[in-house]
């Protein structure tokens, strides 16, 4: 089991449970294993390709897909046939044609029997090649390989058929005989592979080793098939107790064969042998570097010692760069993510399994700096840039500048130069005291440059094994989003510019929306539900302005709302603030898309969602706002009916957090929030959670009426509103305090307990019923 992954998932569940998030974990999404912490450093900077599966993520065993074995095998077959058969035809013939089809072709060539094959097979390029060359040796091997494949196929792991061990051993012996008869050395390599494989899968490891030594070892080839045969030998050695020798061979295969790296790495772990035992078998410093790196990559926790050890053994080993990338990623996960979240006020990840100290960042920074200065690695610039980024992590901007200055004049690959520009951009923003108009114009070319680095992959999914070719594009999408979310938008927020903050969040979502962060609020939701109305109007006008700066034009392109949609959001904002005449004006300008059936009716119980009422005619947002504005006019008259106050209070309560028509005031209703004293500091939240104005108008309705039944209903609704903002103590259960402190229950019980309304409602309301029971007869 990957214990760190287990810890992350368990921690995620615990964190969400403590936060009150209602999740069904058996059906809910898992964190994105490539995007669960905040990263601004490209993990894909190693010069030698093929090690992408071993970049860092704590949530899955391997980061990316490895080079497919079939692709390399077909390439070798293409060379064997001297390029006369295209890859598609090779793939069809070798992997999909049946043995009877191959046998029919063989018998036609050997015995001139009629060729009875489907047209698609006869038109295949490899079929034509065999018909032309009469190469029965190669065709015979492919027929034999098809028999072996049936016995070695993995099949369904939950319903795997029992292997025919006796049959496989017969095939192994037959392969040995065919090997001796074959003239072509490449075909002999493949017969040796099949004989060793059949013996290995039959469980006769001793025979597998014998076949390797007698058939494969003399050939001395460097082909994929030779290394696959060597892999089988290593497995047989492990099975027969020679684990150190086995692990050593796995390390060689890991280094040389991209399509076998995952399997070799896994087998090294299964060998379960001490690292020093394997190192003693290594013949060169390079081989020792491979072994130390493989053991270092088994460490999920922060482990800079592995980088140091591999660098010391062989400084120019390609895995030194992979190990550097892994340790930087671990520090991003376990230090930078939390530090940036605290600094920016944005919570951006599920869970950090362990939090390291700044000293850990300094350790890796100093190591990278030292390695760069020693000049033994192939590309010192990469290590200087890495040192600069690590200094940026701990806000040591002086050291960041120094490392960048050194790296600037050193030769570097384009990808490394790009990372230089990224770190330089981060430093420039960090050292800028305020993002003003001149700085925005200076920043614009960098943002446009980042746009060119983002590639859209329509097949991209958050799940496992991405194509290595997509890693850079995905990185830059995450980088752009993180830059906007954790740096640009928070800076605008601190500057008191929510409009620019909204634009930054809009471009964040344009680049790469978060997929499974439960804390995430989209830019559209932020604008609709959190942006002050005057800021929404500024955003609305700015979108239409003809005198936009180049930076503003760029930022507005990410705005996720068209003109009418933004106008409707402004109108809803006015509804949220109970400014109904202004809401009417904006609804008439932009239209209204929401409706309600219960907004003006008394709501005797809380509703999670609006319940439809087939007897009611739905009201549009505009009609609701018009009605509320009309009731406000009526309440300014010298004589106001109690029904007017009551209906207006119903409208206010219905658009509160507890109301059946809350969606007329906000797009999202959280399932776990409740009133707290802090909400009273924000006018619309005070009303949304506290229902103070609704309470006051229910009280006015009760005071203006002389009808006991009506007064009882109005007082009860006032009591419901008061209950929403009653203070409570940790020492008493909340409902007991609601009973004792509700200011309307005493009058309601003492003066109106004989009304029909009271006698009905006391059966439904547990708070009122408990209050009534506590009163003396």
XYZ file of C-alpha atoms in Angstrom:
777
model
C 0.000 0.000 0.000
C 1.098 3.591 -0.717
C 0.891 4.840 2.878
C 1.289 8.463 1.962
C -1.576 8.203 -0.487
C -3.622 6.521 2.249
C -2.734 9.341 4.622
C -3.699 11.995 2.087
C -7.055 10.404 1.379
C -7.746 9.805 5.075
C -6.688 13.341 5.861
C -8.908 14.682 3.118
C -11.867 12.824 4.540
C -11.098 14.035 8.055
C -10.600 17.630 6.940
C -13.865 17.678 5.052
C -15.739 15.996 7.870
C -14.453 18.521 10.399
C -15.355 21.332 8.041
C -18.890 20.025 7.838
C -18.796 19.228 4.150
C -21.440 16.708 3.211
C -19.727 14.218 0.928
C -20.568 10.671 -0.029
C -17.057 9.250 -0.156
C -18.010 5.977 -1.746
C -19.112 7.892 -4.843
C -17.183 11.139 -4.610
C -14.142 12.082 -6.705
C -10.586 11.540 -5.563
C -8.026 14.340 -5.654
C -6.349 14.990 -8.977
C -2.972 13.235 -8.543
C -1.288 15.785 -10.809
C -2.851 18.866 -9.295
C -3.505 18.436 -5.580
C -0.861 20.912 -4.408
C 0.276 24.304 -5.667
C 3.146 24.052 -8.121
C 4.961 26.640 -10.210
C 7.990 24.562 -11.193
C 7.910 22.368 -14.277
C 8.472 18.720 -13.247
C 9.348 17.864 -16.847
C 12.802 19.450 -17.102
C 14.962 16.309 -17.186
C 16.976 16.267 -20.414
C 16.648 12.547 -21.099
C 13.070 11.502 -21.931
C 11.523 8.246 -20.792
C 11.592 8.804 -17.022
C 8.240 10.633 -16.872
C 6.555 7.868 -14.830
C 8.957 8.665 -11.988
C 8.179 12.336 -11.526
C 6.654 13.007 -8.126
C 3.087 12.549 -6.992
C 2.141 11.020 -3.667
C -1.280 9.847 -4.813
C -0.446 7.249 -7.447
C 2.424 4.873 -8.097
C 3.579 6.435 -11.358
C 3.253 9.961 -12.699
C 2.889 9.425 -16.447
C 2.682 6.749 -19.096
C 5.888 5.073 -20.153
C 6.923 4.407 -23.737
C 4.616 1.606 -24.948
C 6.350 -1.710 -25.486
C 4.308 -2.353 -28.608
C 5.634 0.864 -30.136
C 9.267 -0.168 -29.624
C 8.623 -3.731 -30.774
C 6.996 -2.530 -33.984
C 9.911 -0.191 -34.564
C 12.312 -3.144 -34.337
C 10.148 -5.199 -36.682
C 10.074 -2.253 -39.106
C 13.878 -2.236 -39.138
C 13.905 -6.004 -39.589
C 11.731 -5.696 -42.709
C 13.915 -2.797 -43.952
C 11.045 -0.313 -43.913
C 9.108 -2.183 -46.613
C 5.995 -2.588 -44.424
C 4.261 0.321 -42.700
C 3.635 0.292 -38.951
C -0.137 -0.112 -39.238
C 0.147 -3.271 -41.349
C 2.833 -4.640 -39.032
C 0.605 -4.045 -36.032
C -2.412 -5.683 -37.648
C -0.489 -8.779 -38.759
C 1.692 -9.306 -35.667
C -0.818 -8.475 -32.953
C -4.252 -9.240 -34.361
C -4.136 -11.895 -37.081
C -4.887 -15.413 -35.855
C -2.635 -18.416 -36.108
C -4.999 -20.168 -38.579
C -4.761 -17.133 -40.872
C -0.955 -17.209 -40.658
C -1.004 -20.978 -41.177
C -3.078 -20.602 -44.344
C -0.505 -18.156 -45.668
C 2.359 -20.475 -44.687
C 0.754 -23.503 -46.398
C 0.127 -21.454 -49.517
C 3.838 -20.466 -49.650
C 5.159 -23.934 -48.772
C 2.641 -26.231 -50.464
C 1.001 -23.894 -52.944
C -2.381 -24.483 -51.338
C -5.176 -22.068 -52.322
C -4.967 -18.861 -50.331
C -8.304 -18.487 -48.583
C -8.031 -15.328 -46.489
C -10.188 -12.204 -46.063
C -9.377 -9.403 -48.473
C -8.110 -7.234 -45.608
C -5.500 -9.883 -44.729
C -4.477 -10.440 -48.340
C -4.049 -6.681 -48.868
C -1.898 -6.301 -45.732
C 1.637 -5.109 -46.519
C 3.285 -7.868 -44.461
C 1.168 -10.531 -46.166
C 2.371 -9.209 -49.513
C 5.949 -9.198 -48.235
C 5.745 -12.886 -47.299
C 4.130 -13.784 -50.618
C 6.945 -12.011 -52.429
C 9.944 -13.155 -50.345
C 8.705 -16.644 -49.346
C 10.270 -15.976 -45.916
C 8.892 -19.013 -44.083
C 11.378 -18.711 -41.212
C 10.004 -15.359 -40.039
C 6.392 -16.341 -40.723
C 6.956 -19.600 -38.846
C 8.225 -17.663 -35.859
C 5.126 -15.435 -35.838
C 2.926 -18.557 -35.882
C 4.893 -20.003 -32.968
C 4.744 -16.676 -31.079
C 0.962 -16.638 -31.449
C 0.803 -20.015 -29.652
C 3.015 -18.700 -26.853
C 0.973 -15.518 -26.532
C -2.167 -17.485 -25.769
C -0.431 -19.113 -22.811
C 1.261 -15.968 -21.485
C -1.539 -13.402 -21.876
C -2.470 -11.835 -18.557
C -6.224 -11.856 -19.147
C -8.714 -10.752 -16.496
C -6.856 -10.661 -13.137
C -10.092 -11.556 -11.328
C -10.825 -14.521 -13.568
C -7.448 -15.609 -14.891
C -7.442 -19.101 -16.433
C -5.039 -21.649 -15.031
C -1.893 -21.847 -17.101
C -1.153 -25.047 -19.003
C 2.296 -25.596 -17.469
C 2.946 -28.809 -19.351
C 1.939 -27.188 -22.631
C 4.183 -24.199 -21.967
C 7.146 -26.434 -21.239
C 6.518 -28.250 -24.527
C 6.445 -24.893 -26.308
C 9.703 -23.917 -24.571
C 11.391 -27.092 -25.790
C 9.969 -26.589 -29.260
C 11.323 -23.024 -29.255
C 14.795 -24.316 -28.403
C 14.648 -26.660 -31.396
C 13.421 -23.922 -33.725
C 16.156 -21.632 -32.384
C 18.795 -24.120 -33.480
C 17.254 -24.436 -36.927
C 16.877 -20.667 -37.483
C 19.399 -18.890 -39.680
C 18.584 -15.276 -38.827
C 20.090 -14.103 -35.527
C 17.186 -11.712 -34.811
C 14.735 -14.576 -35.175
C 16.908 -16.674 -32.861
C 16.700 -13.839 -30.298
C 12.955 -14.103 -30.379
C 12.919 -17.904 -30.096
C 15.238 -17.608 -27.095
C 12.840 -15.085 -25.539
C 9.823 -17.337 -26.020
C 11.595 -20.419 -24.645
C 12.740 -18.570 -21.523
C 9.312 -16.979 -21.139
C 7.400 -20.241 -21.420
C 9.686 -21.896 -18.858
C 9.387 -18.924 -16.511
C 5.589 -18.747 -16.708
C 5.370 -22.503 -16.235
C 7.192 -22.021 -12.931
C 10.352 -23.916 -14.001
C 12.805 -21.128 -13.106
C 15.832 -23.393 -13.228
C 15.065 -24.315 -16.807
C 14.403 -20.649 -17.634
C 17.907 -19.795 -16.429
C 19.393 -22.666 -18.398
C 17.656 -21.569 -21.576
C 18.832 -17.999 -21.031
C 22.448 -19.072 -20.632
C 22.383 -21.446 -23.612
C 20.157 -19.535 -26.027
C 20.027 -15.799 -25.229
C 23.385 -15.050 -23.600
C 25.535 -16.024 -26.630
C 23.714 -13.563 -28.903
C 25.000 -10.395 -27.126
C 22.323 -8.187 -28.690
C 20.960 -4.832 -27.488
C 17.421 -5.247 -28.773
C 14.175 -4.870 -26.835
C 13.690 -8.635 -27.032
C 17.121 -9.301 -25.558
C 16.357 -7.060 -22.597
C 12.930 -8.603 -22.127
C 14.645 -11.987 -22.016
C 17.113 -10.577 -19.496
C 14.153 -9.362 -17.433
C 12.871 -12.943 -17.308
C 16.276 -14.117 -16.161
C 16.235 -11.518 -13.376
C 12.811 -12.709 -12.320
C 13.987 -16.300 -12.250
C 16.993 -15.308 -10.146
C 14.688 -13.563 -7.679
C 12.450 -16.622 -7.512
C 15.428 -18.867 -6.820
C 16.792 -16.720 -4.002
C 19.549 -14.764 -5.769
C 17.902 -11.421 -5.049
C 20.908 -9.095 -5.199
C 21.843 -10.376 -8.670
C 18.211 -10.036 -9.687
C 17.990 -6.428 -8.451
C 21.216 -5.519 -10.228
C 19.838 -6.774 -13.559
C 16.559 -4.928 -12.986
C 18.551 -1.710 -12.515
C 20.301 -2.247 -15.859
C 17.015 -2.822 -17.645
C 15.522 0.236 -15.923
C 18.327 2.350 -17.320
C 18.279 1.049 -20.884
C 14.702 0.100 -21.814
C 12.026 2.840 -21.507
C 9.125 0.438 -22.035
C 10.260 -1.811 -19.180
C 11.026 0.804 -16.524
C 7.864 0.485 -14.466
C 8.182 -3.290 -14.370
C 11.895 -3.172 -13.536
C 11.295 -0.607 -10.786
C 8.480 -2.686 -9.303
C 10.549 -5.850 -9.443
C 13.421 -4.118 -7.680
C 11.044 -3.409 -4.797
C 9.780 -6.988 -4.827
C 13.350 -8.262 -4.649
C 13.477 -6.666 -1.181
C 17.248 -6.508 -0.958
C 19.527 -3.969 0.736
C 20.858 -1.218 -1.514
C 24.498 -1.911 -0.586
C 24.142 -5.533 -1.666
C 23.210 -4.351 -5.147
C 25.855 -1.623 -5.265
C 28.567 -4.229 -4.645
C 27.661 -5.890 -7.959
C 27.856 -2.681 -9.999
C 30.793 -2.428 -12.389
C 30.852 1.319 -13.099
C 30.008 4.581 -11.314
C 27.161 5.070 -13.795
C 25.599 1.737 -12.781
C 25.916 2.703 -9.111
C 24.183 5.994 -9.909
C 21.270 4.115 -11.437
C 20.904 1.934 -8.341
C 21.118 4.840 -5.853
C 18.567 6.808 -7.890
C 16.130 3.896 -8.045
C 16.280 3.451 -4.287
C 15.915 7.206 -3.786
C 12.810 7.265 -5.968
C 11.180 4.752 -3.639
C 11.077 7.501 -0.976
C 7.761 9.316 -0.930
C 8.780 11.672 1.871
C 11.290 14.484 1.461
C 14.638 12.777 0.798
C 17.375 15.081 -0.557
C 19.976 12.504 0.553
C 19.100 10.409 -2.516
C 19.899 13.316 -4.817
C 23.180 13.936 -2.992
C 24.159 10.271 -3.153
C 23.461 9.875 -6.865
C 25.213 13.143 -7.675
C 28.264 12.068 -5.680
C 28.457 8.703 -7.461
C 27.951 10.033 -11.002
C 27.231 13.790 -11.351
C 26.048 13.619 -14.970
C 23.641 10.750 -14.483
C 20.309 11.677 -16.137
C 18.401 10.647 -13.016
C 20.071 13.440 -11.011
C 17.710 15.867 -12.767
C 14.705 13.638 -12.069
C 15.606 13.440 -8.375
C 15.965 17.224 -8.211
C 12.506 17.618 -9.733
C 11.024 15.134 -7.256
C 12.433 16.883 -4.189
C 11.287 20.311 -5.390
C 7.791 18.906 -5.922
C 7.746 17.450 -2.405
C 8.624 20.864 -0.980
C 5.895 22.461 -3.077
C 3.461 19.948 -1.621
C 4.569 20.060 1.999
C 5.834 23.618 2.415
C 5.033 25.999 -0.417
C 1.352 25.134 -0.764
C 0.623 25.939 2.879
C 2.877 28.985 2.949
C 1.285 30.414 -0.182
C -2.219 29.665 1.096
C -1.550 31.539 4.335
C 0.020 34.426 2.491
C -2.691 34.761 -0.147
C -5.711 33.710 1.889
C -6.561 31.111 -0.770
C -6.934 27.489 0.270
C -5.804 25.531 -2.730
C -5.347 21.867 -1.916
C -7.071 18.952 -0.278
C -4.598 18.087 2.371
C -0.917 18.243 3.074
C 0.190 14.987 4.610
C 3.167 16.522 6.411
C 4.417 20.069 6.739
C 8.152 20.709 6.548
C 10.053 23.685 7.918
C 11.743 26.431 5.859
C 15.068 24.878 6.835
C 14.238 21.905 4.607
C 13.822 24.258 1.672
C 17.142 25.891 2.538
C 18.838 22.481 2.608
C 17.781 21.627 -0.936
C 18.422 25.210 -2.095
C 21.984 25.123 -0.777
C 22.551 21.682 -2.292
C 21.316 22.816 -5.721
C 23.430 25.959 -5.470
C 26.533 23.980 -4.566
C 26.001 21.442 -7.353
C 25.550 24.254 -9.852
C 28.738 26.019 -8.755
C 30.799 22.834 -8.834
C 30.003 22.562 -12.533
C 30.086 18.771 -12.694
C 26.505 18.337 -13.906
C 25.716 18.561 -17.583
C 23.533 21.669 -17.239
C 24.466 23.904 -14.265
C 21.858 26.476 -15.357
C 19.064 24.125 -14.317
C 20.452 23.890 -10.799
C 20.947 27.660 -10.500
C 17.326 28.197 -11.589
C 16.161 25.532 -9.158
C 18.101 27.261 -6.397
C 16.465 30.559 -7.371
C 12.990 29.025 -7.175
C 13.691 27.467 -3.783
C 14.895 30.850 -2.518
C 11.677 32.365 -3.870
C 9.710 29.770 -1.893
C 11.133 31.064 1.393
C 10.940 34.704 0.227
C 14.696 35.162 0.046
C 14.477 37.471 -2.945
C 18.103 38.586 -2.756
C 19.260 34.993 -3.210
C 16.671 34.501 -5.965
C 18.081 37.442 -7.917
C 21.646 36.247 -7.459
C 20.913 32.725 -8.718
C 19.005 34.037 -11.717
C 21.800 36.418 -12.563
C 24.285 33.540 -12.602
C 21.995 31.317 -14.683
C 21.250 34.008 -17.231
C 24.573 33.729 -19.037
C 24.845 29.940 -18.970
C 23.872 27.649 -21.865
C 20.533 25.943 -21.338
C 17.894 24.040 -23.241
C 14.728 25.954 -24.272
C 12.632 24.288 -21.551
C 15.136 25.350 -18.888
C 15.222 28.889 -20.270
C 11.441 28.957 -20.027
C 11.632 27.995 -16.360
C 14.128 30.834 -15.910
C 11.505 33.223 -17.273
C 8.876 31.806 -14.925
C 11.009 32.310 -11.818
C 11.996 35.763 -13.024
C 8.312 36.638 -13.454
C 7.455 35.386 -9.966
C 10.282 37.439 -8.480
C 9.302 40.563 -10.418
C 5.717 40.406 -9.132
C 6.848 39.652 -5.577
C 9.118 42.704 -5.504
C 6.526 45.034 -7.034
C 4.849 46.891 -4.134
C 1.650 47.540 -6.071
C 0.156 46.255 -9.300
C -0.572 49.580 -10.965
C -1.323 50.473 -14.587
C 2.340 50.762 -15.716
C 3.190 47.431 -14.122
C 0.130 45.826 -15.700
C 1.376 46.874 -19.126
C 4.815 45.467 -18.301
C 3.221 42.234 -17.069
C 1.072 41.737 -20.169
C 3.784 40.253 -22.467
C 4.555 37.588 -19.854
C 0.880 36.610 -19.601
C 0.598 36.395 -23.370
C 3.763 34.308 -23.467
C 2.265 31.898 -20.922
C -0.824 31.623 -23.117
C 1.338 30.364 -25.968
C 2.747 27.631 -23.721
C -0.667 26.246 -22.774
C -1.792 23.466 -25.077
C -5.383 22.309 -24.993
C -5.700 18.540 -24.968
C -9.304 17.538 -25.612
C -8.641 14.073 -24.240
C -7.007 15.413 -21.082
C -8.381 13.922 -17.913
C -7.320 14.323 -14.337
C -6.835 10.575 -14.098
C -3.750 8.447 -14.447
C -1.003 7.982 -17.021
C -1.058 11.159 -19.123
C 0.857 11.112 -22.375
C 4.343 12.554 -21.699
C 3.848 14.822 -24.705
C 1.085 16.690 -22.805
C 3.026 17.319 -19.583
C 4.452 20.716 -20.517
C 1.109 22.086 -21.701
C -0.605 20.876 -18.537
C 2.127 22.403 -16.391
C 1.766 25.825 -17.984
C -2.012 25.694 -17.617
C -1.604 24.967 -13.899
C 1.097 27.607 -13.597
C -1.061 30.298 -15.198
C -4.025 29.369 -13.022
C -1.929 29.297 -9.839
C -0.331 32.620 -10.741
C -3.737 34.233 -11.092
C -5.289 32.488 -8.096
C -2.540 32.719 -5.496
C -0.627 35.821 -6.546
C -2.410 38.223 -8.899
C -5.978 37.987 -7.568
C -4.953 38.224 -3.867
C -2.789 41.247 -4.653
C -5.773 43.007 -6.198
C -7.877 42.017 -3.188
C -5.332 43.567 -0.809
C -5.292 46.694 -2.973
C -9.061 46.983 -2.580
C -9.787 46.309 -6.262
C -12.413 43.547 -6.435
C -13.036 44.246 -10.124
C -9.463 43.396 -11.095
C -9.635 40.469 -8.682
C -12.697 39.154 -10.530
C -10.899 39.501 -13.868
C -7.879 37.619 -12.536
C -10.125 34.804 -11.310
C -11.877 34.754 -14.686
C -8.588 34.223 -16.499
C -7.637 31.625 -13.896
C -10.677 29.593 -14.902
C -10.050 30.224 -18.592
C -6.633 28.622 -18.355
C -7.506 25.578 -16.248
C -10.492 25.336 -13.918
C -10.031 23.379 -10.744
C -11.746 20.031 -10.979
C -12.071 18.569 -7.513
C -11.167 21.181 -4.881
C -14.078 21.424 -2.494
C -12.971 24.944 -1.464
C -13.022 26.207 -5.052
C -15.368 29.018 -6.080
C -15.533 29.729 -9.786
C -15.036 33.245 -11.072
C -18.631 33.280 -12.271
C -19.895 32.371 -8.801
C -17.582 34.909 -7.190
C -18.874 37.669 -9.460
C -22.524 36.678 -9.068
C -22.587 35.975 -5.342
C -19.706 37.844 -3.701
C -18.820 40.900 -5.748
C -20.382 44.164 -4.425
C -23.047 45.552 -6.726
C -21.111 48.738 -7.465
C -18.131 46.586 -8.472
C -20.341 44.492 -10.736
C -21.523 47.687 -12.409
C -17.891 48.779 -12.838
C -17.165 45.383 -14.384
C -20.227 45.740 -16.632
C -19.211 49.198 -17.823
C -15.554 48.237 -18.162
C -16.485 45.356 -20.423
C -18.166 47.792 -22.828
C -15.623 50.589 -22.513
C -13.959 51.744 -25.703
C -10.901 53.162 -23.967
C -9.656 49.908 -22.438
C -5.920 49.559 -22.002
C -4.236 46.618 -23.715
C -4.021 44.888 -20.321
C -7.727 45.467 -19.632
C -8.681 44.145 -23.055
C -6.617 41.049 -22.369
C -8.121 40.484 -18.928
C -11.710 41.058 -20.062
C -11.373 38.299 -22.667
C -11.607 35.755 -19.854
C -14.817 37.163 -18.365
C -17.188 34.175 -18.259
C -20.431 36.202 -18.452
C -21.950 37.954 -21.454
C -23.546 41.377 -21.128
C -27.090 40.314 -20.283
C -25.879 37.627 -17.894
C -23.770 40.166 -16.030
C -26.663 42.608 -16.014
C -28.938 39.995 -14.484
C -26.292 39.293 -11.839
C -26.320 42.994 -10.967
C -30.099 42.889 -10.616
C -29.856 39.820 -8.377
C -27.228 41.661 -6.340
C -29.737 44.442 -5.757
C -32.322 41.854 -4.686
C -29.761 40.439 -2.277
C -29.387 43.909 -0.741
C -33.177 44.498 -0.720
C -32.827 47.360 -3.209
C -35.801 46.288 -5.281
C -36.420 49.397 -7.474
C -32.803 49.200 -8.726
C -33.268 45.474 -9.302
C -36.344 46.184 -11.436
C -34.365 48.612 -13.593
C -31.592 46.078 -14.262
C -33.948 43.142 -14.827
C -35.747 45.218 -17.463
C -32.406 45.989 -19.098
C -30.967 42.475 -19.025
C -33.896 40.091 -18.646
C -34.603 37.524 -15.926
C -34.133 33.771 -16.140
C -35.163 32.580 -12.656
C -38.612 32.177 -11.198
C -40.357 31.290 -7.947
C -43.706 29.914 -6.787
C -43.529 30.487 -3.023
C -41.675 33.764 -2.531
C -44.621 35.778 -1.151
C -46.187 33.072 0.992
C -45.507 32.448 4.700
C -42.942 29.732 5.145
C -43.744 27.889 8.351
C -40.840 25.458 7.941
C -37.341 25.744 6.461
C -36.809 24.423 2.958
C -33.651 23.112 1.359
C -35.016 23.571 -2.141
C -38.095 25.308 -3.430
C -41.135 23.070 -3.468
C -43.391 23.515 -6.468
C -46.967 24.461 -5.958
C -49.217 23.474 -8.825
C -51.894 25.917 -7.641
C -49.541 28.917 -7.952
C -48.504 30.926 -10.964
C -44.713 31.270 -11.068
C -43.222 34.710 -10.620
C -40.177 35.739 -12.604
C -37.307 37.544 -10.890
C -38.559 40.762 -12.454
C -42.125 40.226 -11.229
C -40.870 39.419 -7.736
C -38.732 42.571 -7.636
C -41.639 44.643 -8.997
C -43.957 43.255 -6.333
C -41.473 43.982 -3.539
C -40.918 47.518 -4.870
C -44.699 48.004 -5.013
C -45.092 46.829 -1.404
C -42.391 49.315 -0.360
C -44.404 52.119 -1.953
C -47.515 50.960 -0.128
C -45.645 50.958 3.178
C -44.826 54.648 2.718
C -48.505 55.568 2.786
C -50.124 57.019 5.888
C -52.094 53.860 6.558
C -50.565 50.491 5.898
C -52.461 47.222 6.093
C -50.964 44.428 8.218
C -51.163 42.155 5.140
C -48.775 44.491 3.300
C -46.168 44.230 6.051
C -46.710 40.488 6.228
C -46.363 39.897 2.492
C -43.242 42.038 2.327
C -41.730 40.082 5.242
C -42.583 36.839 3.443
C -40.643 38.062 0.424
C -37.613 38.951 2.557
C -37.644 35.625 4.393
C -38.042 33.637 1.163
C -34.769 34.998 -0.259
C -32.839 34.310 2.951
C -30.610 31.282 3.535
C -33.620 29.453 4.975
C -36.096 30.520 2.321
C -37.784 28.506 -0.363
C -36.665 31.053 -2.977
C -33.106 31.699 -1.857
C -32.023 31.280 -5.484
C -33.478 34.705 -6.302
C -30.720 36.274 -4.191
C -27.735 33.988 -4.744
C -26.642 31.178 -7.052
C -25.325 28.862 -4.374
C -26.736 27.852 -1.012
C -24.117 26.134 1.192
C -25.542 23.201 3.086
C -23.588 23.669 6.319
C -23.477 27.412 7.013
C -25.458 29.152 9.726
C -25.639 32.610 11.237
C -22.663 33.820 13.249
C -22.078 37.251 14.817
C -19.414 37.970 12.176
C -22.108 37.920 9.493
C -23.597 41.081 10.958
C -20.523 42.970 9.722
C -21.622 42.422 6.110
C -25.048 43.956 5.372
C -26.326 41.361 2.927
C -25.031 38.415 4.975
C -26.666 39.927 8.047
C -30.013 39.676 6.321
C -29.291 36.463 4.426
C -28.404 34.520 7.578
C -29.941 36.704 10.313
C -33.341 37.708 8.848
C -33.439 40.932 10.898
C -35.566 43.003 8.468
C -37.981 40.150 7.859
C -38.419 39.889 11.631
C -39.098 43.607 11.963
C -41.817 43.567 9.297
C -43.481 40.472 10.757
C -43.535 42.365 14.067
C -45.083 45.388 12.339
C -47.690 43.121 10.767
C -48.581 41.682 14.189
C -48.763 45.125 15.802
C -50.974 46.497 13.007
C -53.542 43.695 13.172
C -56.416 43.095 15.544
C -57.140 39.568 14.257
C -55.829 37.025 16.831
C -55.247 34.349 14.193
C -53.281 36.731 11.986
C -51.346 38.126 14.947
C -50.430 34.591 16.049
C -49.124 33.748 12.585
C -47.137 37.001 12.291
C -45.612 36.577 15.767
C -44.673 32.997 14.993
C -42.925 34.089 11.793
C -41.146 36.833 13.737
C -40.067 34.177 16.242
C -38.680 32.056 13.404
C -36.605 35.003 12.192
C -35.359 35.817 15.710
C -34.380 32.206 16.210
C -31.954 32.531 13.284
C -29.736 35.036 15.094
C -30.083 34.033 18.734
C -26.704 33.856 20.490
C -25.899 30.563 22.124
C -23.402 29.203 24.603
C -21.230 26.102 24.339
C -22.552 25.020 27.738
C -26.176 24.626 26.710
C -27.822 22.871 23.828
C -28.807 25.308 21.169
C -32.504 24.462 21.090
C -32.842 25.030 24.831
C -31.471 28.528 24.427
C -33.719 29.116 21.448
C -36.642 28.214 23.700
C -35.517 30.355 26.633
C -34.377 33.438 24.720
C -36.797 33.691 21.813
C -38.481 37.055 22.494
C -41.786 36.127 20.851
C -42.621 32.788 22.472
C -43.879 34.273 25.786
C -46.451 36.538 24.107
C -47.382 33.922 21.542
C -48.035 31.342 24.262
C -49.698 33.562 26.825
C -51.901 35.620 24.484
C -52.624 33.355 21.511
C -52.430 29.750 22.694
C -56.164 29.362 22.147
C -56.019 30.320 18.474
C -56.397 27.622 15.900
C -53.088 28.619 14.308
C -51.218 28.160 17.587
C -52.803 24.807 18.286
C -51.794 23.581 14.830
C -48.280 24.994 14.778
C -47.333 23.836 18.265
C -47.690 20.279 16.962
C -45.110 20.988 14.227
C -42.607 23.229 16.004
C -40.580 21.354 18.620
C -39.089 24.571 20.014
C -42.492 26.099 20.688
C -43.807 22.812 22.039
C -40.907 22.483 24.496
C -41.444 26.101 25.580
C -45.130 25.458 26.198
C -44.396 22.352 28.266
C -42.006 24.312 30.487
C -44.626 26.918 31.408
C -46.543 26.588 34.697
C -50.269 25.823 34.366
